[in-house]
Coordinates of C-alpha atoms in Angstrom, one line a residue:
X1 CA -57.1 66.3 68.9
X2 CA -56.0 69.5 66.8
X3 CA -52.4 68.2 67.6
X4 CA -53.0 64.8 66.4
X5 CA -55.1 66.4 63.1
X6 CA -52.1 68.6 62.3
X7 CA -49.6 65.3 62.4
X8 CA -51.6 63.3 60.4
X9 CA -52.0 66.1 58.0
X10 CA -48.2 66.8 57.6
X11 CA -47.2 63.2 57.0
X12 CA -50.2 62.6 54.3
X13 CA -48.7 65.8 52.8
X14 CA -45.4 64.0 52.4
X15 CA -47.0 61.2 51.1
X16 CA -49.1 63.2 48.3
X17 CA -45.8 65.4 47.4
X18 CA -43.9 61.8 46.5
X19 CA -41.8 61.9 49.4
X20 CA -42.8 58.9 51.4
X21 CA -40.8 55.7 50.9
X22 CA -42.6 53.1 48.6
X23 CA -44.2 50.9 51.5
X24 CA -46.1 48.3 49.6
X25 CA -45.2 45.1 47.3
X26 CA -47.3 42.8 45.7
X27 CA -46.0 39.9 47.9
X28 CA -45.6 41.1 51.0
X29 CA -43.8 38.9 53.4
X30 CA -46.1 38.5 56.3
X31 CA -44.0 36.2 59.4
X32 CA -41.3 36.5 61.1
X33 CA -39.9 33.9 63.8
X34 CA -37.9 34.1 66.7
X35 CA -34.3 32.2 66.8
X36 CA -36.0 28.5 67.3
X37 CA -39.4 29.1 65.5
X38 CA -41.0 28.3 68.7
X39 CA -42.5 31.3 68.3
X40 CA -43.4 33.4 64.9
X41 CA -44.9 36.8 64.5
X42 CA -47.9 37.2 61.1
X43 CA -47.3 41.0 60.4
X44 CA -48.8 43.0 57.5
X45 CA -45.4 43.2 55.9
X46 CA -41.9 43.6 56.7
X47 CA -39.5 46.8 55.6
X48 CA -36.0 46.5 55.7
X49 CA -35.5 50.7 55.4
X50 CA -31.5 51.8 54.7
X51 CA -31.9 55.4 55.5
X52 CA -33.3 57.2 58.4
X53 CA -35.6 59.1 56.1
X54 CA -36.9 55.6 54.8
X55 CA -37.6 55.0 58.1
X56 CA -39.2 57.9 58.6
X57 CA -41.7 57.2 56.2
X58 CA -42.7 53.8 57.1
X59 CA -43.5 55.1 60.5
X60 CA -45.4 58.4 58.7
X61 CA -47.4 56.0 56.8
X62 CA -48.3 53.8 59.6
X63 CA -49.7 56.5 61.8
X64 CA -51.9 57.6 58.9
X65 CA -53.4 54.4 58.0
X66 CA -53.5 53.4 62.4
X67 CA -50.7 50.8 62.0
X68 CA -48.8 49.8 65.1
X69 CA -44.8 49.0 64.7
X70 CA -41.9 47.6 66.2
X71 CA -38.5 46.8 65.3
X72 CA -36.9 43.3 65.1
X73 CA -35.1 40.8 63.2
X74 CA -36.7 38.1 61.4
X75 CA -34.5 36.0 63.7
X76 CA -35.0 37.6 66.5
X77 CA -33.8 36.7 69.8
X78 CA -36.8 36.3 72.2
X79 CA -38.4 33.5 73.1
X80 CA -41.7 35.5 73.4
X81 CA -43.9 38.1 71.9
X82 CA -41.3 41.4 72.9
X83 CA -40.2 42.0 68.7
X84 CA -43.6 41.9 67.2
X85 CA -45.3 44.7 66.1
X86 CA -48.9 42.3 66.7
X87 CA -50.7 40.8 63.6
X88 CA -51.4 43.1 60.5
X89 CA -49.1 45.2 61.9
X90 CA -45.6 47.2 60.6
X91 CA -42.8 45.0 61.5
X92 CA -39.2 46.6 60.6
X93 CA -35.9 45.1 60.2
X94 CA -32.2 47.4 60.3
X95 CA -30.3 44.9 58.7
X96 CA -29.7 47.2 56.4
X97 CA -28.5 49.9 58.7
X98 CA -25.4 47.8 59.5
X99 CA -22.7 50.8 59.4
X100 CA -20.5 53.1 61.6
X101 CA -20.8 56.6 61.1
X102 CA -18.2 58.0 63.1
X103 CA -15.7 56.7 65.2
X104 CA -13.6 59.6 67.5
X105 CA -10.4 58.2 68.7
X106 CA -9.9 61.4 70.8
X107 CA -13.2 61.6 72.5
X108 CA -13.3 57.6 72.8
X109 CA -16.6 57.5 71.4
X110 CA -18.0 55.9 68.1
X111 CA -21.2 56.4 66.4
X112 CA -23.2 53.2 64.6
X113 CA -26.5 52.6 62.7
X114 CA -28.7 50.0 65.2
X115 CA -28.5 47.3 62.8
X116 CA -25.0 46.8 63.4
X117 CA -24.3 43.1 65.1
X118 CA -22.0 43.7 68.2
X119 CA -19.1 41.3 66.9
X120 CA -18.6 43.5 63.6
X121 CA -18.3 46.6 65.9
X122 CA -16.1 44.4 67.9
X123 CA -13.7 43.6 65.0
X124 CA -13.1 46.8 64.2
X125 CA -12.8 48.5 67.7
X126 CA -10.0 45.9 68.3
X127 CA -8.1 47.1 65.2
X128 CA -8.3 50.9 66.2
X129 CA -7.0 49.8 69.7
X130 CA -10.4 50.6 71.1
X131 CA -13.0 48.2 73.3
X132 CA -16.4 48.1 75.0
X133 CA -16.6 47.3 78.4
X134 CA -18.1 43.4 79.3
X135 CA -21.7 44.0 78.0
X136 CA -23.1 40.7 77.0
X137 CA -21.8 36.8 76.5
X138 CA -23.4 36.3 73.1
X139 CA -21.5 38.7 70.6
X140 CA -23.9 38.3 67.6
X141 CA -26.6 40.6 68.8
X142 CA -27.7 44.1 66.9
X143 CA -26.4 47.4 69.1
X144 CA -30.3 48.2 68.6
X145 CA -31.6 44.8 70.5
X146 CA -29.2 44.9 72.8
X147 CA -30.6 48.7 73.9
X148 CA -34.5 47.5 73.0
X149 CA -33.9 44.3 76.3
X150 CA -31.2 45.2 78.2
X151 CA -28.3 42.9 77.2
X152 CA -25.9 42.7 79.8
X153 CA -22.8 41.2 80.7
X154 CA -20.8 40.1 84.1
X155 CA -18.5 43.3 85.7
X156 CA -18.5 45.0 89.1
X157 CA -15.1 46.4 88.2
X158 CA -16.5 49.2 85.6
X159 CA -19.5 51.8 85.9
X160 CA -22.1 49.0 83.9
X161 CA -22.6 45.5 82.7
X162 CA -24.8 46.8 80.2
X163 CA -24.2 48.2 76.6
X164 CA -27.3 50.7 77.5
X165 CA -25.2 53.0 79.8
X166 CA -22.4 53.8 77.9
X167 CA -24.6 55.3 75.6
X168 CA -24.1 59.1 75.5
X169 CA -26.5 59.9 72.6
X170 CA -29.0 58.3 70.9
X171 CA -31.0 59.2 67.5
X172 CA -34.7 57.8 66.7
X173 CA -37.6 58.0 64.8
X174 CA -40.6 59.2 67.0
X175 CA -44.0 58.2 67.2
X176 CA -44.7 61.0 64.6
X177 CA -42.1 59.8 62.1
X178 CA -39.9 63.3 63.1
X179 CA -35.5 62.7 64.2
X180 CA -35.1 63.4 67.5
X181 CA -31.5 63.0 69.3
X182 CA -32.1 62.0 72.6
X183 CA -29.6 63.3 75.8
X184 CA -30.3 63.8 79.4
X185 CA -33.5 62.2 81.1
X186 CA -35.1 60.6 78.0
X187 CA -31.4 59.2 77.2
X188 CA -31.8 57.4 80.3
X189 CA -35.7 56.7 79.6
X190 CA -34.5 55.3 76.4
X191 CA -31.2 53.3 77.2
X192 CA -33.4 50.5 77.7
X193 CA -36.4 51.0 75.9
X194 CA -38.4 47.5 74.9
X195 CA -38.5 49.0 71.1
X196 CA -41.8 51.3 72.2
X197 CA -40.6 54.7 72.5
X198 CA -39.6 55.0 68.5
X199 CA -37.1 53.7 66.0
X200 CA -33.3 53.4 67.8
X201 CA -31.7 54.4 64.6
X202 CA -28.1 55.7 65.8
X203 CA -26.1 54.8 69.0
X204 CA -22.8 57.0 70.3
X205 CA -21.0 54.5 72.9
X206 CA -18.3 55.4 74.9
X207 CA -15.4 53.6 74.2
X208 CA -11.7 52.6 76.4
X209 CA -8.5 51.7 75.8
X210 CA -7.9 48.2 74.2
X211 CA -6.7 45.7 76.8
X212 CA -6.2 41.6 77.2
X213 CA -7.5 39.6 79.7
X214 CA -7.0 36.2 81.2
X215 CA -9.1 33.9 82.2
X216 CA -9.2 31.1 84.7
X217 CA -11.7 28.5 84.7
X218 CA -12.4 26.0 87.8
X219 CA -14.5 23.6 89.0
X220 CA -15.4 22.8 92.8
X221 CA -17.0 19.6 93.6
X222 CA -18.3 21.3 97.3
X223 CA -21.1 24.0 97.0
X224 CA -21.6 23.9 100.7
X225 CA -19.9 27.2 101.3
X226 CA -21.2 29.0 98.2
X227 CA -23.4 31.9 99.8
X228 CA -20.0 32.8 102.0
X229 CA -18.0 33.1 99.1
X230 CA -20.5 34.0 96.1
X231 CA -20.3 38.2 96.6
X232 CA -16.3 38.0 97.3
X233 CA -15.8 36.3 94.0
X234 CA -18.1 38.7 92.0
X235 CA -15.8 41.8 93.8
X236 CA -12.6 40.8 93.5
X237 CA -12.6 40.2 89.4
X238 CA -12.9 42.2 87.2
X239 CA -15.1 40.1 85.5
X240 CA -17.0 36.6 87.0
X241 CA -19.5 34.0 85.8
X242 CA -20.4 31.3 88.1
X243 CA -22.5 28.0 86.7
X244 CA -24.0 26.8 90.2
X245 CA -25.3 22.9 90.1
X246 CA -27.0 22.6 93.4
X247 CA -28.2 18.9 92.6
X248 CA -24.9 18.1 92.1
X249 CA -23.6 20.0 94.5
X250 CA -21.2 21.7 92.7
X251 CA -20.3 25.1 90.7
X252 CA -18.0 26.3 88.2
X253 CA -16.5 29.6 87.8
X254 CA -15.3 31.6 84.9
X255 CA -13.0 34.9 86.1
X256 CA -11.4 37.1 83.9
X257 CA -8.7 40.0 84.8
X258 CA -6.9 42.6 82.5
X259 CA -3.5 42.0 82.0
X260 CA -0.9 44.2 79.8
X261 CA -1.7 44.5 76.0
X262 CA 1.4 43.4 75.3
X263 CA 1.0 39.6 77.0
X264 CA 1.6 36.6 74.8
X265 CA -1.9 35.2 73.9
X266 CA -4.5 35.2 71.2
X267 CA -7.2 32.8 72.5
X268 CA -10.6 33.2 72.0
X269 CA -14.2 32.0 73.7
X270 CA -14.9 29.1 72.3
X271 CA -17.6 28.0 74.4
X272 CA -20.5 27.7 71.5
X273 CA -18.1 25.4 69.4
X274 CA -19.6 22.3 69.7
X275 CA -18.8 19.5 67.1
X276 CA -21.5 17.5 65.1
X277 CA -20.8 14.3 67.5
X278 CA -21.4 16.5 70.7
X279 CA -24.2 18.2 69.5
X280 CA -25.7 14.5 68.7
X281 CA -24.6 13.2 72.4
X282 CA -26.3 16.0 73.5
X283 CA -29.6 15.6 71.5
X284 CA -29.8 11.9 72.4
X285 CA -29.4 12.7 76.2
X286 CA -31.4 15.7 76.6
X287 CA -34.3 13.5 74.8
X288 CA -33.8 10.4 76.8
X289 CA -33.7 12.9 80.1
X290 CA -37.3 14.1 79.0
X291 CA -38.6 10.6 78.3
X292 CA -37.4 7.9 80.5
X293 CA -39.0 8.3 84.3
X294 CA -36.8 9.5 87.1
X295 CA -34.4 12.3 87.0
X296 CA -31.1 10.2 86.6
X297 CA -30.6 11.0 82.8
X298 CA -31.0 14.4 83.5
X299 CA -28.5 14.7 86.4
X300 CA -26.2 12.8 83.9
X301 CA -26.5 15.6 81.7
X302 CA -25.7 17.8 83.8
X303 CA -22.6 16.3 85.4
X304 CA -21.2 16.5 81.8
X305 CA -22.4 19.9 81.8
X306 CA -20.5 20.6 84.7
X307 CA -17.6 19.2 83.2
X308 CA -17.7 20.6 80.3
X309 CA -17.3 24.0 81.9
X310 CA -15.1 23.2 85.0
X311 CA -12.5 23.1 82.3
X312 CA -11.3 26.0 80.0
X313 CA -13.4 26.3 77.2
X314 CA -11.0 28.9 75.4
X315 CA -9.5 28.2 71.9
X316 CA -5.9 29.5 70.3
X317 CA -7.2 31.9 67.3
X318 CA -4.2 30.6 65.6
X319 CA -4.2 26.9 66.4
X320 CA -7.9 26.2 66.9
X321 CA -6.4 24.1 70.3
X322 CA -7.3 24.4 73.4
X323 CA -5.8 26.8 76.1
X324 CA -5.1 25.6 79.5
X325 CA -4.1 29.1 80.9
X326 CA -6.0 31.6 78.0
X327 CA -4.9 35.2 77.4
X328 CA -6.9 37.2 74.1
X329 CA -8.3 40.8 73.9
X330 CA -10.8 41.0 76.2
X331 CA -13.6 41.0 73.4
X332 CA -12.4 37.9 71.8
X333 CA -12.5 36.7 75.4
X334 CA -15.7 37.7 76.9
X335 CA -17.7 37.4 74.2
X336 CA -18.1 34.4 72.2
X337 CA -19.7 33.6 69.2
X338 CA -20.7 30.2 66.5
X339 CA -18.9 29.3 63.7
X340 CA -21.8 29.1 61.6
X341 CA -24.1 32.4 63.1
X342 CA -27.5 30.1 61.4
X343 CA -26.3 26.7 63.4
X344 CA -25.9 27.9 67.3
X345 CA -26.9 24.6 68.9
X346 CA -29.7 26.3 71.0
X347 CA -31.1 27.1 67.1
X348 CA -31.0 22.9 66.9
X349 CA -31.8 21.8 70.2
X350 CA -35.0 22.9 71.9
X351 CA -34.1 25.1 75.1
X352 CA -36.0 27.7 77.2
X353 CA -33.8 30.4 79.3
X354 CA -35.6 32.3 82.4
X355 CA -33.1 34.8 83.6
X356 CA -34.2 37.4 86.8
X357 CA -32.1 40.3 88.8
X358 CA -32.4 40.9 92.5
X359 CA -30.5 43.3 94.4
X360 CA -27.0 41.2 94.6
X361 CA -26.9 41.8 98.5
X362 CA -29.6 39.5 99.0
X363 CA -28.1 36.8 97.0
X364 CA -26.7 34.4 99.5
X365 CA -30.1 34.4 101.4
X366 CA -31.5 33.4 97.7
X367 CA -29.3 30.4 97.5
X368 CA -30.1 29.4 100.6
X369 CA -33.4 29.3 99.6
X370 CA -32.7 27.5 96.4
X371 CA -31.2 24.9 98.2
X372 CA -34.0 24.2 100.7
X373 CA -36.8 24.3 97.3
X374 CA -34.1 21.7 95.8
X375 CA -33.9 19.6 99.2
X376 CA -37.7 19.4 98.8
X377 CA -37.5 18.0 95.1
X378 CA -35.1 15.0 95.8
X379 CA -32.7 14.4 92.5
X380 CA -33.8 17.9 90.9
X381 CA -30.5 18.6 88.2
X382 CA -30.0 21.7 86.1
X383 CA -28.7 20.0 83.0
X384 CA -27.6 22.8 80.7
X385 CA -25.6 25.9 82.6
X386 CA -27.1 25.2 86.0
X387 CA -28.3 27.9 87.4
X388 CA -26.3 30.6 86.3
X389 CA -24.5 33.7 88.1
X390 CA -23.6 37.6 87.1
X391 CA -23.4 40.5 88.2
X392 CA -23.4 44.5 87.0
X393 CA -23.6 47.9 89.0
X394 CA -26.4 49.9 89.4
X395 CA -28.0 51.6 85.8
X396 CA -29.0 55.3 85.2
X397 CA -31.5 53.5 83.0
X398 CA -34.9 53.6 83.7
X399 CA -36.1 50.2 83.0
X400 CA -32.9 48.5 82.7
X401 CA -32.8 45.1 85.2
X402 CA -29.9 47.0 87.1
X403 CA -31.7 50.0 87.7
X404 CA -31.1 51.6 90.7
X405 CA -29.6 48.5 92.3
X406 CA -26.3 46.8 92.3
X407 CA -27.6 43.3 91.3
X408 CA -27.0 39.4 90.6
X409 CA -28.8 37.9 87.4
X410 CA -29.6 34.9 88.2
X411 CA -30.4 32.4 84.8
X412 CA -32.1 29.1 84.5
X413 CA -31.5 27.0 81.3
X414 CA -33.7 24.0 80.6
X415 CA -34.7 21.7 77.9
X416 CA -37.9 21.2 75.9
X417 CA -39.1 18.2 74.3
X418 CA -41.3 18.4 70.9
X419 CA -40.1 22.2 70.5
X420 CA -41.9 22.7 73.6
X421 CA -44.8 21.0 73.1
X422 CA -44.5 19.6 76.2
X423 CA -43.5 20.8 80.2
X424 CA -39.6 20.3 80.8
X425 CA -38.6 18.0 83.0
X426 CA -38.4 19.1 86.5
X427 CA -40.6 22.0 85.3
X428 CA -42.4 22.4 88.2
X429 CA -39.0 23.3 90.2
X430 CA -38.3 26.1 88.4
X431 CA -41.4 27.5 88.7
X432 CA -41.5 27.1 92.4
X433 CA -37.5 29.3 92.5
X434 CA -39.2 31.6 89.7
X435 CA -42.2 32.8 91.5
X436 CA -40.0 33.0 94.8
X437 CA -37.9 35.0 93.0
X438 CA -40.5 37.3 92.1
X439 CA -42.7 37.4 95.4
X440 CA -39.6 37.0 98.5
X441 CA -37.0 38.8 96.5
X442 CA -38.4 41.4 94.4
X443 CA -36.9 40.3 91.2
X444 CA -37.1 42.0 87.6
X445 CA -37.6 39.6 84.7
X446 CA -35.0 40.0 81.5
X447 CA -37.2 41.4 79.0
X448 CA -37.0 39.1 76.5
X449 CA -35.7 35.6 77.4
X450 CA -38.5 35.0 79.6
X451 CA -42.3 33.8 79.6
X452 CA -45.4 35.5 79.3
X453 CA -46.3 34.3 83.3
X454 CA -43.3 36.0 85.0
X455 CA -44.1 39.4 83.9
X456 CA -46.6 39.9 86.7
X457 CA -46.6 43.4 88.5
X458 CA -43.7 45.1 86.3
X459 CA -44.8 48.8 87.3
X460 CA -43.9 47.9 91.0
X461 CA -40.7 46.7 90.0
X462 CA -39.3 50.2 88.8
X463 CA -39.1 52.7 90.8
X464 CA -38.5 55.3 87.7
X465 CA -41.7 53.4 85.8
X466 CA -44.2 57.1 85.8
X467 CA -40.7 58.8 84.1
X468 CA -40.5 56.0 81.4
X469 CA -44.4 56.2 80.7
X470 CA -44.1 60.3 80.6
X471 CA -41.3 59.8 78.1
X472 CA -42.9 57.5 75.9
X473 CA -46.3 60.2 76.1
X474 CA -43.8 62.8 74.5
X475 CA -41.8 60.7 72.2
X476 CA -45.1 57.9 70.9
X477 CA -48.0 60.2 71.7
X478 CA -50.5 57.9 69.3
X479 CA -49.1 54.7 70.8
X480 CA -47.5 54.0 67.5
X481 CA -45.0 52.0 69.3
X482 CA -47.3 49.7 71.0
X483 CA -47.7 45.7 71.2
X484 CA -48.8 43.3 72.4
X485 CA -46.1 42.4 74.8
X486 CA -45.8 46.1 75.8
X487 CA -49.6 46.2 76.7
X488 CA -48.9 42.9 78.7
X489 CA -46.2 44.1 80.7
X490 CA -47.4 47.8 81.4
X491 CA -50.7 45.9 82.7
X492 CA -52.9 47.3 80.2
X493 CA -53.7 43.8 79.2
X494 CA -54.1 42.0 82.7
X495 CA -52.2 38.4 82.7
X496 CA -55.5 36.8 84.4
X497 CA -56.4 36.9 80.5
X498 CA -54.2 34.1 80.0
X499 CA -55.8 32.1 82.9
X500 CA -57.3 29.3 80.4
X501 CA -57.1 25.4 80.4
X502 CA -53.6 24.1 80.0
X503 CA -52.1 27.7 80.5
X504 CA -49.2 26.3 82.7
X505 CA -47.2 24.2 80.5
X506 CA -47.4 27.3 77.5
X507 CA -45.6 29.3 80.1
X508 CA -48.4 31.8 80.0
X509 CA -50.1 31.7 83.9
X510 CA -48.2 30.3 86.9
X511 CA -51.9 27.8 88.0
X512 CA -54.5 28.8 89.7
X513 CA -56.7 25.7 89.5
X514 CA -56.2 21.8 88.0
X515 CA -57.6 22.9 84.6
X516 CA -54.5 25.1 84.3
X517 CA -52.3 22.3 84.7
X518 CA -51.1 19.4 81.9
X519 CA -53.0 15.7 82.0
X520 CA -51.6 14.2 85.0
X521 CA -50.8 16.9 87.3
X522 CA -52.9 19.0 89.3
X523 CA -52.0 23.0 90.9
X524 CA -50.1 22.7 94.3
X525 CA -48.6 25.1 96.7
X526 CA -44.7 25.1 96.5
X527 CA -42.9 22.8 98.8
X528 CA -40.6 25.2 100.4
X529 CA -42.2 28.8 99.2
X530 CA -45.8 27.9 99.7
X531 CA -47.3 31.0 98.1
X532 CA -45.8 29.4 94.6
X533 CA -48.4 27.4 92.8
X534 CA -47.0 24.6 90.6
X535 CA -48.1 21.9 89.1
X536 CA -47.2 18.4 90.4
X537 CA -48.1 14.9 89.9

């Protein structure tokens, strides 16, 4: 207590002396929303800070007055709860703290505020001859998000998948509004760090040579033999992303492999450029899928799906036309981005993402599996990605979905109807593979593309859980950094709270009784894992 007295005292001495940041407007804005507005966030206001020491004052100010607060964009990239500082809380922004502060060609290493989106560090890596190993798909994310979830990528070739590990030094603002520069164990607390151990404010990344890549993109119309081959084609490639479509019975992959720097080619990913009429074609069907009985739209969907990425997807930079055989720097390459950054089509079309890691040795047993669940739901299709493959080495990071493991991440995209207002089709499927994943094959949930039902049992999950919760005792010791999704997943606030009627088709309980389920359907066992409980007509 004489601790917490003294902190308290020090920051309202800063604040009486003149030096705390102006913190309060007459028109505060009060919501933020997540990148689909399926979701929004009613905080007391919202601070978009462009110093450190600005920063340190809004968190000062918020310890005195007993103000929680987290860091996120007002479009942030969650599906859930994960960015929000709670209601009446302090919710801050660094989209003002966009910059690099120091780049070191001879050390390889660059240091850049957390606001910075990935593509701009990207852009001008590229022209110092400099790149970051395959870290994510999506290019547009903030360096500080991508530490705050774990954003990750598809390698077994290089030490990580994820941006979080080739970190060698981070900078925050603590709990008690002080700097600290984080090395050593609470770097690797902090790598991946959900937003609740302080401010991220500065990142220093480790960087490599610039290189080119090509890529090859196929499609196999035979999935019979895809747990044989599955492991061998995430080895042998430097990088590898396989779109499985068991109702189909097919898969696609995308490999890429370095190639000399000096190779003809300047194609890019072009993957999220979808044209006006596509994006229509694509409304129509997805909405027909959802509202026409039977599953045959929605298979149809995804055989065009399947097409669509059993062919390359890679652009000329110069041309705009397609590339049959695609060579580019590997950034331009791996990572992709949309034209307009405010009109991705998953910000116009409704769809939902659940994405788990298991340890990657045990994944062929898991598509066996998969296949039997699908067996049991005759004409069950995966109409966006299908069910979607990586893979990354084992993290140093303590709550990273690699950690301690080499591992497979395993996605499944789906659509919603009425902005989720109602279940997806085939919902109950994914549920049934979702809570096998959890309970057969010990599987960590990403940390923010998910729902609030699969984050059931987290602690268990991570073996270096007690290290992260003694790091955030020394870096947050007032639980300033706390939400309500932290409280959720550390178990503090027990999911059985979120047992109410209709809890199922919200995505916040996996049923337990009828009541739980949507008009129509009542809670069932699984069909092939039998300790799953879905609900089924």
């Amino acid at each position: 207590m004489k601790i917490k007295t003294m902190v308290l005292g020090n920051a309202l001495l800063a604040a009486v002396m003149g030096t705390a940041f102006s913190l309060h407007s007459n028109e505060p804005e009060r919501e933020i929303s997540n990148y689909q507005g399926t979701y929004t966030c009613h905080p007391e206001a919202i601070y978009d800070p462009r110093s450190i020491d600005e920063v340190q004052n809004i968190v000062q100010d918020a310890l005195i007055r007993g103000k929680k607060v987290m860091t996120g964009n007002r479009k942030f990239a969650s599906q859930i709860d994960a960015a929000c500082a709670g209601d009446d809380q302090v919710q801050i922004t660094l989209k003002n703290m966009n910059k690099i502060v120091h780049f070191d060609a001879t050390s390889k290493t660059v240091t850049v505020e957390a606001g910075m989106r990935f593509n701009d560090l990207n852009d001008f890596l590229r022209g110092q001859g400099y790149a970051i190993n395959m870290v994510t798909e999506l290019a547009i994310f903030t360096v500080g998000g991508m530490l705050g979830s774990g954003t990750h990528g598809s390698t077994l070739d290089r030490p990580s998948n994820m941006l979080a590990d080739y970190v060698t030094q981070l900078k925050i603002v603590d709990g008690q509004g002080e700097v600290r520069v984080l090395e050593g164990e609470l770097l690797d607390a902090a790598r991946v760090n959900l937003g609740v151990l302080g401010v991220v404010v500065e990142a220093t990344l480790k960087l490599e040579d610039a290189f080119k890549v090509k890529a090859e993109v196929t499609g196999y119309r035979d999935d019979s033999d895809l747990e044989d081959v599955v492991l061998d084609i995430a080895h042998n490639n430097y990088s590898a992303n396989i779109a499985w479509f068991p109702g189909l019975g097919r898969y696609t992959t995308t490999l890429y492999n370095p190639v000399p720097i000096e190779t003809e080619g300047q194609a890019y990913n072009a993957q999220a450029d979808v044209t006006d009429a596509e994006e229509f074609f694509f409304g129509l069907l997805f909405n027909a899928a959802h509202e026409f009985p039977g599953s045959g739209l929605q298979c149809l969907a995804a055989v065009a799906r399947y097409n669509g990425r059993a062919n390359s997807y890679f652009r000329d930079s110069i041309t705009g036309k397609k590339v049959d055989e695609p060579i580019g720097y590997s950034d331009q390459m791996q990572y992709f981005e949309c034209k307009d950054p405010n009109k991705c089509i998953w910000d116009r079309l409704p769809i939902a993402l659940q994405e788990v890691a298991i340890d990657i040795e045990r994944l062929p047993n898991w598509i066996n599996d998969v296949r039997q669940i699908v067996d049991a739901h005759p004409r069950t299709c995966f109409p966006l990605n299908g069910i979607y493959f990586r893979f990354g080495k084992a993290s140093d990071s303590y709550l990273g979905m690699s950690a301690g493991r080499d591992t497979a991440f395993v996605g499944i995209e789906y659509t919603l109807r009425k902005e989720g207002k109602k279940e997806p089709k085939s919902y109950f499927v994914n549920l049934e593979i979702e809570q096998m994943s959890l309970r057969k094959y010990d599987a960590r949930p990403h940390w923010g593309k998910n729902s609030v039902a699969i984050f059931e049992d987290m602690p268990s999950r991570f073996p270096m859980w007690p290290e992260f919760l003694q790091a955030k005792a020394e870096l947050d010791p007032f639980d300033t950094f706390t939400n309500p999704f932290w409280e959720r997943v550390s178990g503090e606030t027990p999911l059985e709270d979120y047992l109410k009627p209709g809890c199922n088709v919200r995505g916040e309980c996996y049923c337990q009784e009828d009541a739980h389920c949507q008009s129509g359907t009542t809670c069932q066992s699984g069909l092939h894992f039998t300790d799953a409980r879905i609900c089924r007509k």
